[in-house]
Short mmCIF file of C-alpha atoms and ligand atoms in Angstrom, two decimals:
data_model
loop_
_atom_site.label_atom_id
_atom_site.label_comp_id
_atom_site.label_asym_id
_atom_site.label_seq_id
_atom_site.Cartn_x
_atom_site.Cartn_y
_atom_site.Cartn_z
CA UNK N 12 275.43 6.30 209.74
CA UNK N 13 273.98 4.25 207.13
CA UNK N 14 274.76 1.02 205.14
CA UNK N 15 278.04 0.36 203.41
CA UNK N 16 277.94 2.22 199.86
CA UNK N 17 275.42 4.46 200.88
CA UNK N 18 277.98 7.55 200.97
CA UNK N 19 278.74 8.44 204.39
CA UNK N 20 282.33 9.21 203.49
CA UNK N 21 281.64 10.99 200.04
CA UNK N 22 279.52 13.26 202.27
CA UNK N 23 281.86 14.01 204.43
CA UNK N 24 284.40 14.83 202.07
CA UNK N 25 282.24 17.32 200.70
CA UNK N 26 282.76 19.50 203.49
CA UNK N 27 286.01 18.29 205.63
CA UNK N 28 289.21 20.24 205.62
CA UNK N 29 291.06 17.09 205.81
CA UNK N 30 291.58 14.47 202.93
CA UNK N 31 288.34 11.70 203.22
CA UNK N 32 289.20 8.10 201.64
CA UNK N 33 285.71 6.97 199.18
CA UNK N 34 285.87 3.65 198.75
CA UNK N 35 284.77 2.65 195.13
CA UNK N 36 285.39 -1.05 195.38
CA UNK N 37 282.72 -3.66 196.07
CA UNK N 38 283.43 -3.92 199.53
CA UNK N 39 282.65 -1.85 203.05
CA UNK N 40 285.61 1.06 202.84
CA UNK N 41 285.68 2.57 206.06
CA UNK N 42 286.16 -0.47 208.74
CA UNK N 43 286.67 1.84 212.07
CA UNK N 44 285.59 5.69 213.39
CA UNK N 45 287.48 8.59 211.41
CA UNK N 46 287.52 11.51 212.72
CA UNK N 47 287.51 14.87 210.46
CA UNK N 48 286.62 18.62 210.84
CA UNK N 49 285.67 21.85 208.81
CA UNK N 50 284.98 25.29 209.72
CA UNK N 51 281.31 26.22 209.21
CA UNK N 52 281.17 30.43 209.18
CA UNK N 53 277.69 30.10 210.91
CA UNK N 54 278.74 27.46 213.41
CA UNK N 55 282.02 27.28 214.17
CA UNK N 56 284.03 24.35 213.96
CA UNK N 57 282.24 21.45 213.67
CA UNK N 58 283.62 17.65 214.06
CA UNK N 59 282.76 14.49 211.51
CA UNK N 60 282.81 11.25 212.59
CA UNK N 61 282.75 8.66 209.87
CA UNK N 62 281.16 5.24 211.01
CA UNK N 63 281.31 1.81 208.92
CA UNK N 64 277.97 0.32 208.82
CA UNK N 65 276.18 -2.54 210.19
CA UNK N 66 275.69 -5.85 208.02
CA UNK N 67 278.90 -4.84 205.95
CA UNK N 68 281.08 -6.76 204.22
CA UNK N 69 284.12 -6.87 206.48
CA UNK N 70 282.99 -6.59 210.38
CA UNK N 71 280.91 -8.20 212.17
CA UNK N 72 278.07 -6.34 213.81
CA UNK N 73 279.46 -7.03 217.38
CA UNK N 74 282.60 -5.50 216.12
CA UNK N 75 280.90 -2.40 214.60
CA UNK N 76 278.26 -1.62 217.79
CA UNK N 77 281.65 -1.84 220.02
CA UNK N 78 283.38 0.37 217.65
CA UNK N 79 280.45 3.18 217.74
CA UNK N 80 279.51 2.55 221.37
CA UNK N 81 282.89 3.03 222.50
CA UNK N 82 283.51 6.59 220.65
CA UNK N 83 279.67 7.63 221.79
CA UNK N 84 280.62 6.54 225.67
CA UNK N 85 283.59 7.58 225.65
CA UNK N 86 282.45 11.27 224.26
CA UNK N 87 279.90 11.56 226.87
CA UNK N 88 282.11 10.39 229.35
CA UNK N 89 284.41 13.57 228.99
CA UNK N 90 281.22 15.93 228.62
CA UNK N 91 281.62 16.32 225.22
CA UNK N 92 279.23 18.67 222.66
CA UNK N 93 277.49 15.91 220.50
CA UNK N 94 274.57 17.56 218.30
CA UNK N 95 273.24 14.36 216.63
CA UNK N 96 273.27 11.60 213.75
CA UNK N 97 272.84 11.87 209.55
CA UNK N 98 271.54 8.55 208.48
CA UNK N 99 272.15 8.11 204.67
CA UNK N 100 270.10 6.22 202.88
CA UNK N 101 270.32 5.40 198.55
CA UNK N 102 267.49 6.47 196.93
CA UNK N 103 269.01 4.20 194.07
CA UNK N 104 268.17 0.85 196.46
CA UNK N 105 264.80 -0.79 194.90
CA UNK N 106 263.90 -2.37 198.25
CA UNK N 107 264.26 -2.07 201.84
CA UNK N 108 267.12 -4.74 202.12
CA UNK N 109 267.91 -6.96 205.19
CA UNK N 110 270.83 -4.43 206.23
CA UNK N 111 268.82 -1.34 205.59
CA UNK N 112 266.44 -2.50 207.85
CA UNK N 113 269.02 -3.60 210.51
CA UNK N 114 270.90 -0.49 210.24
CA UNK N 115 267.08 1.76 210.86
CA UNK N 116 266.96 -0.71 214.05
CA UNK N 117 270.09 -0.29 215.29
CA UNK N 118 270.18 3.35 214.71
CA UNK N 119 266.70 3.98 216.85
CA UNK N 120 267.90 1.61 219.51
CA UNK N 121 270.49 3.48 219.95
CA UNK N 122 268.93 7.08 220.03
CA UNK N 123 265.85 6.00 222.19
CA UNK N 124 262.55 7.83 220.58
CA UNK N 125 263.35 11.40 222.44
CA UNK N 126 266.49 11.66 220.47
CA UNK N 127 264.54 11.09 216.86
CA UNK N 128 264.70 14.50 216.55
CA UNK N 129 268.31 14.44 216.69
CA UNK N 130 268.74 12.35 213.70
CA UNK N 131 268.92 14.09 210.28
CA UNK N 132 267.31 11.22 207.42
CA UNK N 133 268.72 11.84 204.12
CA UNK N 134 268.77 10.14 200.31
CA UNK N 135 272.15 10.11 198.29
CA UNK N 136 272.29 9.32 195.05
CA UNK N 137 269.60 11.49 193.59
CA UNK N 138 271.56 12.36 190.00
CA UNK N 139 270.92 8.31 189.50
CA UNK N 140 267.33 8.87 189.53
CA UNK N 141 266.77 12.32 188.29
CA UNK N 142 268.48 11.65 184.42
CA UNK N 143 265.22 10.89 183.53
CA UNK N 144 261.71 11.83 183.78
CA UNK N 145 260.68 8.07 185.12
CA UNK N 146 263.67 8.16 187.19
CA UNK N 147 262.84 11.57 189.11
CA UNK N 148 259.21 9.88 189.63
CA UNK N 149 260.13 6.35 190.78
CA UNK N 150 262.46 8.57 193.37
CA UNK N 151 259.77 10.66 194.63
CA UNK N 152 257.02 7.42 195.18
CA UNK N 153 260.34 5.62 196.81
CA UNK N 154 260.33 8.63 199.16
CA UNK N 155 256.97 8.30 200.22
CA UNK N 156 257.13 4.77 200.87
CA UNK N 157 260.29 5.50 203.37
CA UNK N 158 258.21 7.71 205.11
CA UNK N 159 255.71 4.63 206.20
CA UNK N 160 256.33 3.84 209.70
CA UNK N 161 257.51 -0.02 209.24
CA UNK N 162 260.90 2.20 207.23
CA UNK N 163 261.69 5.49 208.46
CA UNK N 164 258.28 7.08 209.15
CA UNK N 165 258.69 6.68 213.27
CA UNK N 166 262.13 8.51 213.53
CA UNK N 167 260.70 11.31 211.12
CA UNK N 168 258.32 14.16 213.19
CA UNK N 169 256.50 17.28 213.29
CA UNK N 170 258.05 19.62 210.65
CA UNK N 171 260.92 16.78 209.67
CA UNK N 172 260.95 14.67 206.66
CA UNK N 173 263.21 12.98 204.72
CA UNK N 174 265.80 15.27 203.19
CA UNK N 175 267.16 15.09 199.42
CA UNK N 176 271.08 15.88 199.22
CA UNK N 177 272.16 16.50 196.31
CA UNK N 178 275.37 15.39 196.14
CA UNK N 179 276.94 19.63 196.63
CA UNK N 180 278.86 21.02 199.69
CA UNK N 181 275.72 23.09 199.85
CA UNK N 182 273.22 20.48 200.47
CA UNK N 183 275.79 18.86 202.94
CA UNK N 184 276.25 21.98 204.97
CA UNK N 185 272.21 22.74 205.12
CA UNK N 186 271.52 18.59 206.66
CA UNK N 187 274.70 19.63 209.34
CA UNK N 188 273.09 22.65 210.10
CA UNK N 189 269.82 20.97 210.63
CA UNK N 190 271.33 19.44 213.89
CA UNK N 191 274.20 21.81 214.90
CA UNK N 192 271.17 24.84 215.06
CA UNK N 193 268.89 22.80 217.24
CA UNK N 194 272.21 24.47 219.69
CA UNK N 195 271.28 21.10 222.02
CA UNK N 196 273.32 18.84 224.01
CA UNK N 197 272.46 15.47 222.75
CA UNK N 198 272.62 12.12 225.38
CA UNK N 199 271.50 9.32 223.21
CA UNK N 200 270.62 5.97 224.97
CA UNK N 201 273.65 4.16 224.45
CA UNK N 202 275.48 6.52 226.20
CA UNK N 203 273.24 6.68 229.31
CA UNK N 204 273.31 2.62 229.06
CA UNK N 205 276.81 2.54 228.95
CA UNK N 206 277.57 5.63 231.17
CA UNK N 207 275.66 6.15 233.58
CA UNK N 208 273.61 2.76 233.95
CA UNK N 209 276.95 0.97 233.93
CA UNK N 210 275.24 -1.85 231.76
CA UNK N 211 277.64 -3.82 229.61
CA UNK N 212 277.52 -3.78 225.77
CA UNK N 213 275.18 -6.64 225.35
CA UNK N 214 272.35 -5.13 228.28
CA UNK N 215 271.75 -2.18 226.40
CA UNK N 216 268.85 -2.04 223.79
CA UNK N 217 271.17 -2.11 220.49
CA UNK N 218 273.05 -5.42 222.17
CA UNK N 219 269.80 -6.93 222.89
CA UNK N 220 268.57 -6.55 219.62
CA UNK N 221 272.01 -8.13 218.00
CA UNK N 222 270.90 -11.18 220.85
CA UNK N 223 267.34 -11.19 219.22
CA UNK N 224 269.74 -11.54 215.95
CA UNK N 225 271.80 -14.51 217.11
CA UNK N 226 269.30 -16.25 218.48
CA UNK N 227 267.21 -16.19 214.91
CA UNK N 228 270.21 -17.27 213.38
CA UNK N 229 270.61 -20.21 216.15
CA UNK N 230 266.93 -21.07 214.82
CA UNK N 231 268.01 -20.85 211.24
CA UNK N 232 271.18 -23.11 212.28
CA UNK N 233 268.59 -25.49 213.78
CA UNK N 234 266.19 -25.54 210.77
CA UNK N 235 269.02 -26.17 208.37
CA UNK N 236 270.67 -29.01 210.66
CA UNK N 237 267.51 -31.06 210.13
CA UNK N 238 266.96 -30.66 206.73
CA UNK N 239 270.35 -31.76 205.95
CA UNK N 240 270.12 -34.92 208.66
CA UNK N 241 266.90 -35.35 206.03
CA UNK N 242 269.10 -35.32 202.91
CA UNK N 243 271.79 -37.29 204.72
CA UNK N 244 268.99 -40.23 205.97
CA UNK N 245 267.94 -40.47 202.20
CA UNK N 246 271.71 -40.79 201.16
CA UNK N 247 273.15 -43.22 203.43
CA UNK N 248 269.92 -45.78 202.39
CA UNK N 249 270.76 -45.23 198.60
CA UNK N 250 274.35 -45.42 199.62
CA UNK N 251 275.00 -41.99 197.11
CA UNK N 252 278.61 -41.08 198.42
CA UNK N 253 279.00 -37.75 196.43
CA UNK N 254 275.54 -35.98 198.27
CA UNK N 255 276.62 -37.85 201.58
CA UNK N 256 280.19 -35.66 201.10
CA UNK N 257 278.90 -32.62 200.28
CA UNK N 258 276.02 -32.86 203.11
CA UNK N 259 279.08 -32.86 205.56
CA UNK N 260 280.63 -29.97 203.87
CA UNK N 261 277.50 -28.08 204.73
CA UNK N 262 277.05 -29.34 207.46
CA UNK N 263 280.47 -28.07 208.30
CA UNK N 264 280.67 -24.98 207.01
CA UNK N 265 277.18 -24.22 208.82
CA UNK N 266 278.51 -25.25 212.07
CA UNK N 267 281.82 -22.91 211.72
CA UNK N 268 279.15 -19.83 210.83
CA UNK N 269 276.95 -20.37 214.19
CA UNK N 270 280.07 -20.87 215.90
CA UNK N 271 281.45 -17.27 214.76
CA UNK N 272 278.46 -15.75 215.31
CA UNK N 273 277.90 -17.48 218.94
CA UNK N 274 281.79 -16.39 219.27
CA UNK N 275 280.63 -12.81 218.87
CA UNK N 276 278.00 -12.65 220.68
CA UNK N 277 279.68 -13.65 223.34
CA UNK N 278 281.94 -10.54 222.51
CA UNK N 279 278.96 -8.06 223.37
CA UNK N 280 279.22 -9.26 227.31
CA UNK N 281 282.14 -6.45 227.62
CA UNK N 282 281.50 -3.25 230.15
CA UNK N 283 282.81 -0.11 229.08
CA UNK N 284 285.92 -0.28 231.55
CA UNK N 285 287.08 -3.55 229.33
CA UNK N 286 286.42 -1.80 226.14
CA UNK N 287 288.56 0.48 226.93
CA UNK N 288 291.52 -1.70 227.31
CA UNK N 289 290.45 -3.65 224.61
CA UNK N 290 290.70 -0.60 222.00
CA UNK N 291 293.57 1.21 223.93
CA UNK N 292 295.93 0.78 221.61
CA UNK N 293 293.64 1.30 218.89
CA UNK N 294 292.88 4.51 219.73
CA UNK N 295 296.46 5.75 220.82
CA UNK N 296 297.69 4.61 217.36
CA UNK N 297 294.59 6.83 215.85
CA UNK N 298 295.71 9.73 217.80
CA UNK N 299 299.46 9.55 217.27
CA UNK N 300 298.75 8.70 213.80
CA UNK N 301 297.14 11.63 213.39
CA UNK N 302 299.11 13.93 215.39
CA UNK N 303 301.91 12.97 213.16
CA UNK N 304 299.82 13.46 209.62
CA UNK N 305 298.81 17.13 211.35
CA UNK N 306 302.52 17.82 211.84
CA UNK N 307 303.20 16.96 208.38
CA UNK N 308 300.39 18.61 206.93
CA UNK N 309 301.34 22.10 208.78
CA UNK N 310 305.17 21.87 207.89
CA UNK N 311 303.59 21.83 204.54
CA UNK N 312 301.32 24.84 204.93
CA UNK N 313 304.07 27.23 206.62
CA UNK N 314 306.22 26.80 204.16
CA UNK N 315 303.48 27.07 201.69
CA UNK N 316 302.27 30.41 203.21
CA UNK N 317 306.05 31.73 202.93
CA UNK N 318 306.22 31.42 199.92
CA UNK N 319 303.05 32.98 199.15
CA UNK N 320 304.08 35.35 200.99
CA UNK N 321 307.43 35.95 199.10
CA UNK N 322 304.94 35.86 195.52
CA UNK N 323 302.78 38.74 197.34
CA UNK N 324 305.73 40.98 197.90
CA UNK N 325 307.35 40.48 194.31
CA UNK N 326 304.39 40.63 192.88
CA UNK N 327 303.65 44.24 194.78
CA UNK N 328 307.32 45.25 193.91
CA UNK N 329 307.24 44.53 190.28
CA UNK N 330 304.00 45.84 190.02
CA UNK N 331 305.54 49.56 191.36
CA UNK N 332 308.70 49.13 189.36
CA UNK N 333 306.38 48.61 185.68
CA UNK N 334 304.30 51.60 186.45
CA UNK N 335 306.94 53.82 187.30
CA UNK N 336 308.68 52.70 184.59
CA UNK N 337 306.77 51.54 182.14
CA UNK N 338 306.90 54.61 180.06
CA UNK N 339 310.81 55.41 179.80
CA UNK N 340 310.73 51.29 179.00
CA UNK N 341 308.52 51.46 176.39
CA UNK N 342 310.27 54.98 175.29
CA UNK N 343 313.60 53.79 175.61
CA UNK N 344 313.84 50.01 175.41
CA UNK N 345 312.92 47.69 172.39
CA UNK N 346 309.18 45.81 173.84
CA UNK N 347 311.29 42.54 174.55
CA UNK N 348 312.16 43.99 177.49
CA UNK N 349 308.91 44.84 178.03
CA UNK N 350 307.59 41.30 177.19
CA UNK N 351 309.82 39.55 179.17
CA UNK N 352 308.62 42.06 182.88
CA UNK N 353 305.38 40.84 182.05
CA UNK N 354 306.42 36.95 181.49
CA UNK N 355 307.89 37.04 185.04
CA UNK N 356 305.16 38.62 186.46
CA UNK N 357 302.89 36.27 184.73
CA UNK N 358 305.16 33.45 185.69
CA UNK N 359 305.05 34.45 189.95
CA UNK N 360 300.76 35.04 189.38
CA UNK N 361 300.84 31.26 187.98
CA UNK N 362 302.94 29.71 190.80
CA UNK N 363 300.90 31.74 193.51
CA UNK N 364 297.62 29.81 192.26
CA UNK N 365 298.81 27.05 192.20
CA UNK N 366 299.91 27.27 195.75
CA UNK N 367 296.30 28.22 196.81
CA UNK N 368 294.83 25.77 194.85
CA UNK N 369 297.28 23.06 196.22
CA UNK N 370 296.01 23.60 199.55
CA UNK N 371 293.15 24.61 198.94
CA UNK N 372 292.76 28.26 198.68
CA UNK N 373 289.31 28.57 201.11
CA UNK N 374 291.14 26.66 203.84
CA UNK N 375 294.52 28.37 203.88
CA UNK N 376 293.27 31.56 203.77
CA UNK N 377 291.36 30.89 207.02
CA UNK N 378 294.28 29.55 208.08
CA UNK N 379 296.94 31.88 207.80
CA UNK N 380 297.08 33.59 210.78
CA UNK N 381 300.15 35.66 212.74
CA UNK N 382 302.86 33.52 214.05
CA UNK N 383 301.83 32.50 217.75
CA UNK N 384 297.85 32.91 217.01
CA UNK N 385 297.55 29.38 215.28
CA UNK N 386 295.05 27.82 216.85
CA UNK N 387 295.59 23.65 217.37
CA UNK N 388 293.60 21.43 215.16
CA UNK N 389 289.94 20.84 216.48
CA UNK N 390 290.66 16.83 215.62
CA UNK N 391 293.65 16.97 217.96
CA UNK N 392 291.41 18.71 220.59
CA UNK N 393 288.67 16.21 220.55
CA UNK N 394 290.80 13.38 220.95
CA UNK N 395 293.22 15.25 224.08
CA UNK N 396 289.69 16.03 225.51
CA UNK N 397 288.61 12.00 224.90
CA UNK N 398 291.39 10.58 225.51
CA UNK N 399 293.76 12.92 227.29
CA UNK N 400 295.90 10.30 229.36
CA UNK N 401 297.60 9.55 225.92
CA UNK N 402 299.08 13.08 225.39
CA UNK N 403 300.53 13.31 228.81
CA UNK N 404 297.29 14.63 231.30
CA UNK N 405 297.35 13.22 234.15
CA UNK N 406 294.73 10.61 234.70
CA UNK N 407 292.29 11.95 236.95
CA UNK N 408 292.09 14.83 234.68
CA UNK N 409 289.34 13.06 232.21
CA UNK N 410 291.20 10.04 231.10
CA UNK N 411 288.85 7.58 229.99
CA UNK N 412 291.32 5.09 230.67
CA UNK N 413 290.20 5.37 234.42
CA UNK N 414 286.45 4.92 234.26
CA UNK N 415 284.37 6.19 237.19
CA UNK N 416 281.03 5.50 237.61
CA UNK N 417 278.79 8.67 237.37
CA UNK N 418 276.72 9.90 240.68
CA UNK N 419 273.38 10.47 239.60
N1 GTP G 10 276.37 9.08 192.00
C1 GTP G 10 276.65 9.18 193.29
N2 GTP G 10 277.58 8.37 193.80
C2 GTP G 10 277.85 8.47 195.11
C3 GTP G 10 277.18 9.40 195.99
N3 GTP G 10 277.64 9.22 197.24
C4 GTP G 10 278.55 8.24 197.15
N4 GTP G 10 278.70 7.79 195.89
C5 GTP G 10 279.59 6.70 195.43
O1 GTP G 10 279.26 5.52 196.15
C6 GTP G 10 280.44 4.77 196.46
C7 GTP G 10 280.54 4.52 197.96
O2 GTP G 10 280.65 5.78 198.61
P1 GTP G 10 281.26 5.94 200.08
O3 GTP G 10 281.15 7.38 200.41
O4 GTP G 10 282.59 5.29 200.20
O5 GTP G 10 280.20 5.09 200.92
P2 GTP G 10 280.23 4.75 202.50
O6 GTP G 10 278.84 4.88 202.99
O7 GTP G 10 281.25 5.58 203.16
O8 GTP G 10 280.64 3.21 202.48
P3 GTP G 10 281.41 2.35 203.64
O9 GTP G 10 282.63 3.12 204.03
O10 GTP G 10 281.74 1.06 202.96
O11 GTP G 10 280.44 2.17 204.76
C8 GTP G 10 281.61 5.58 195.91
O12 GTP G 10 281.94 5.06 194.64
C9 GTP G 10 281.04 6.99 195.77
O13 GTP G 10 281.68 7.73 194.74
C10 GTP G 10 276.18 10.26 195.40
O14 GTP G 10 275.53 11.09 196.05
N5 GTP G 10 275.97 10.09 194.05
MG1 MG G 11 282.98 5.09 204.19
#
């Protein structure tokens, strides 16, 4: 989690085994969940989930709480392994900013204070700061003022602070770690709300809080209604036409923001059985989408590994022939001959790199198994296991789609 820009995918792609899109434009990138995995040699595989934030640029927050809420209820609601939350914050941002702040609240509301321990804090950013010698220092006081208990200081605890990445695969593996090793089951408070309490969206903590929201901006709307009446009074006695205009095009255009907000407010008053209609489709598409990419992506491989394959046994083959050989060839045969074995070897070596490096030569190697022993994507897993109705289970196997309320 974490604001827009604040590198929650760039993270990610440090370590996923699947393609991550980094959005370098002035607006939010990622709009809904992404799902993404990697195999970690200490841990096994581990699943991503990339979240957009709150306050960004494209959603509103309703849209993003019903977007996170959903995947969190919905992961509990199957029994799902879920070891915890990385909250990234810039250690470029000169202030605590509205959505920083909104994005700390929202987090911790959803967690509840036992889970705090669940949550791994970290800066991005850091080679920003640390091309200079003022830069590394304005970083460090930064960090101390995030660890006052108005910012981040009450979901840090004994032993945890706030961690530097540094922008390597390294540092992203270590903050993962720091969850995935505290080997616990995690039930944050949204999903006890939602699950087990049966409370709609809007009755749980983070939906009250997004209330508390609307109803400041309802004040704000208020405030900024009177002052204008104000403005308008003074214009209608001077008779000033151009300031009475544009005092109804704020007035307007004021009125159609309360109304969007009131609109989605009202679209927190949703239980979890109606969410999951509403994103349904949503979340079929997602699967099938990605079923289909997976497909793709392993045609690609196999016939990849073939022909690695085929390179390994030429390679081997030409290798015996030249040092059998090599002496009557350079005995009997001008060196062209010579020359030109070694260009074809050297021309088989240079396609078998580029192979490995096309796929990645870490991942395929961990990947090429015997026929028949493949094992099926951990992505795919997660969502059968979610949302198994959509790949054929029967529905009282651990559909979602039919939502039972839990016996306590
Ligand atoms: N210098 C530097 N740039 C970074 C770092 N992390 C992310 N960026 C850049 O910041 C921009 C936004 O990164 P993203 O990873 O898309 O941020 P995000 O948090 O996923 O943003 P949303 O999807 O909009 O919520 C991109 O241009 C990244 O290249 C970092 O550690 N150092
Ligand atoms: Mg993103």
């Amino acid at each position: 989690m974490g604001v827009t820009g604040s590198g929650k995918s760039t993270f990610i792609s440090l370590l996923a085994d699947q393609p991550v899109e980094v959005g370098h434009s002035l607006h939010s990138s990622t709009v809904d969940i992404r799902i993404y995995s990697f195999d970690d040699e200490r841990e096994g595989t581990i699943v991503l989930i990339d979240t957009p934030g709150f306050d960004d640029t494209t959603r509103s927050n309703t849209e993003v709480l019903k977007e996170i809420a959903f995947f969190l209820a919905a992961l509990y609601k199957q029994n799902l392994c879920f070891c915890g939350i990385i909250y990234l914050h810039r250690i470029t941002d000169p202030r605590m900013q509205g959505s920083t702040m909104k994005n700390l609240r929202m987090l911790q509301l959803m967690c509840g204070k036992e889970n705090f321990k669940h949550v791994a804090l970290a800066t991005t950013m850091w080679e920003n700061m640390k091309s200079s010698e003022k830069g590394e220092r304005i970083g460090h006081q930064r960090l101390m003022e995030m660890r006052r208990p108005d910012f981040f200081g009450q979901i840090l605890g004994e032993g945890r602070d706030i961690i530097q990445h540094d922008g390597s695969p390294e540092s992203a593996r270590k903050i993962v770690r720091l969850l995935t090793e505290q080997n616990k089951k995690v039930v944050l408070d949204i999903q006890y709300e939602l699950i087990d309490e049966g409370m709609s969206l809007d009755e749980t903590s983070a939906g009250q809080y997004l209330r508390e929201d609307f109803l400041e901006a309802q004040k704000r709307f208020d405030a900024e209604i009177a002052e204008l009446q104000g403005i308008m009074e003074d214009a209608m006695n001077e008779k000033d036409e151009e300031t009475m205009q544009a005092i109804r095009a704020e007035r307007k255009a004021a009125e159609t923001r309360i109304m969007r907000h009131a609109q989605d407010w009202e679209g927190l008053n949703i239980t979890m059985q109606q969410l999951t209609h509403e994103k349904h489709l949503q979340y079929r598409d997602l699967a099938m989408n990605f079923r289909e990419r997976e497909q793709a992506r392993s045609t690609k491989m196999q016939a990849a590994e073939r022909r690695i394959r085929e390179l390994e046994i030429m390679l081997n083959e030409m290798e015996r022939e030249r040092k059998t050989e090599s002496t009557r060839i350079s005995r009997e045969s001008p060196p062209r001959k010579l020359n030109r074995s070694r260009e074809q070897t050297r021309d088989r070596q240079r396609e078998r790199l580029e192979l490995h490096r096309d796929l990645s030569q870490p991942t395929i190697e961990r990947r090429i198994r015997p026929r028949g022993k493949r094992r099926e994507s951990p992505i795919l897993m997660l969502l059968k296991g979610m949302f198994g109705g959509l790949f054929g289970y029967p529905e009282d196997e651990g559909s979602p789609w039919v939502i039972r309320r839990q016996t306590s």
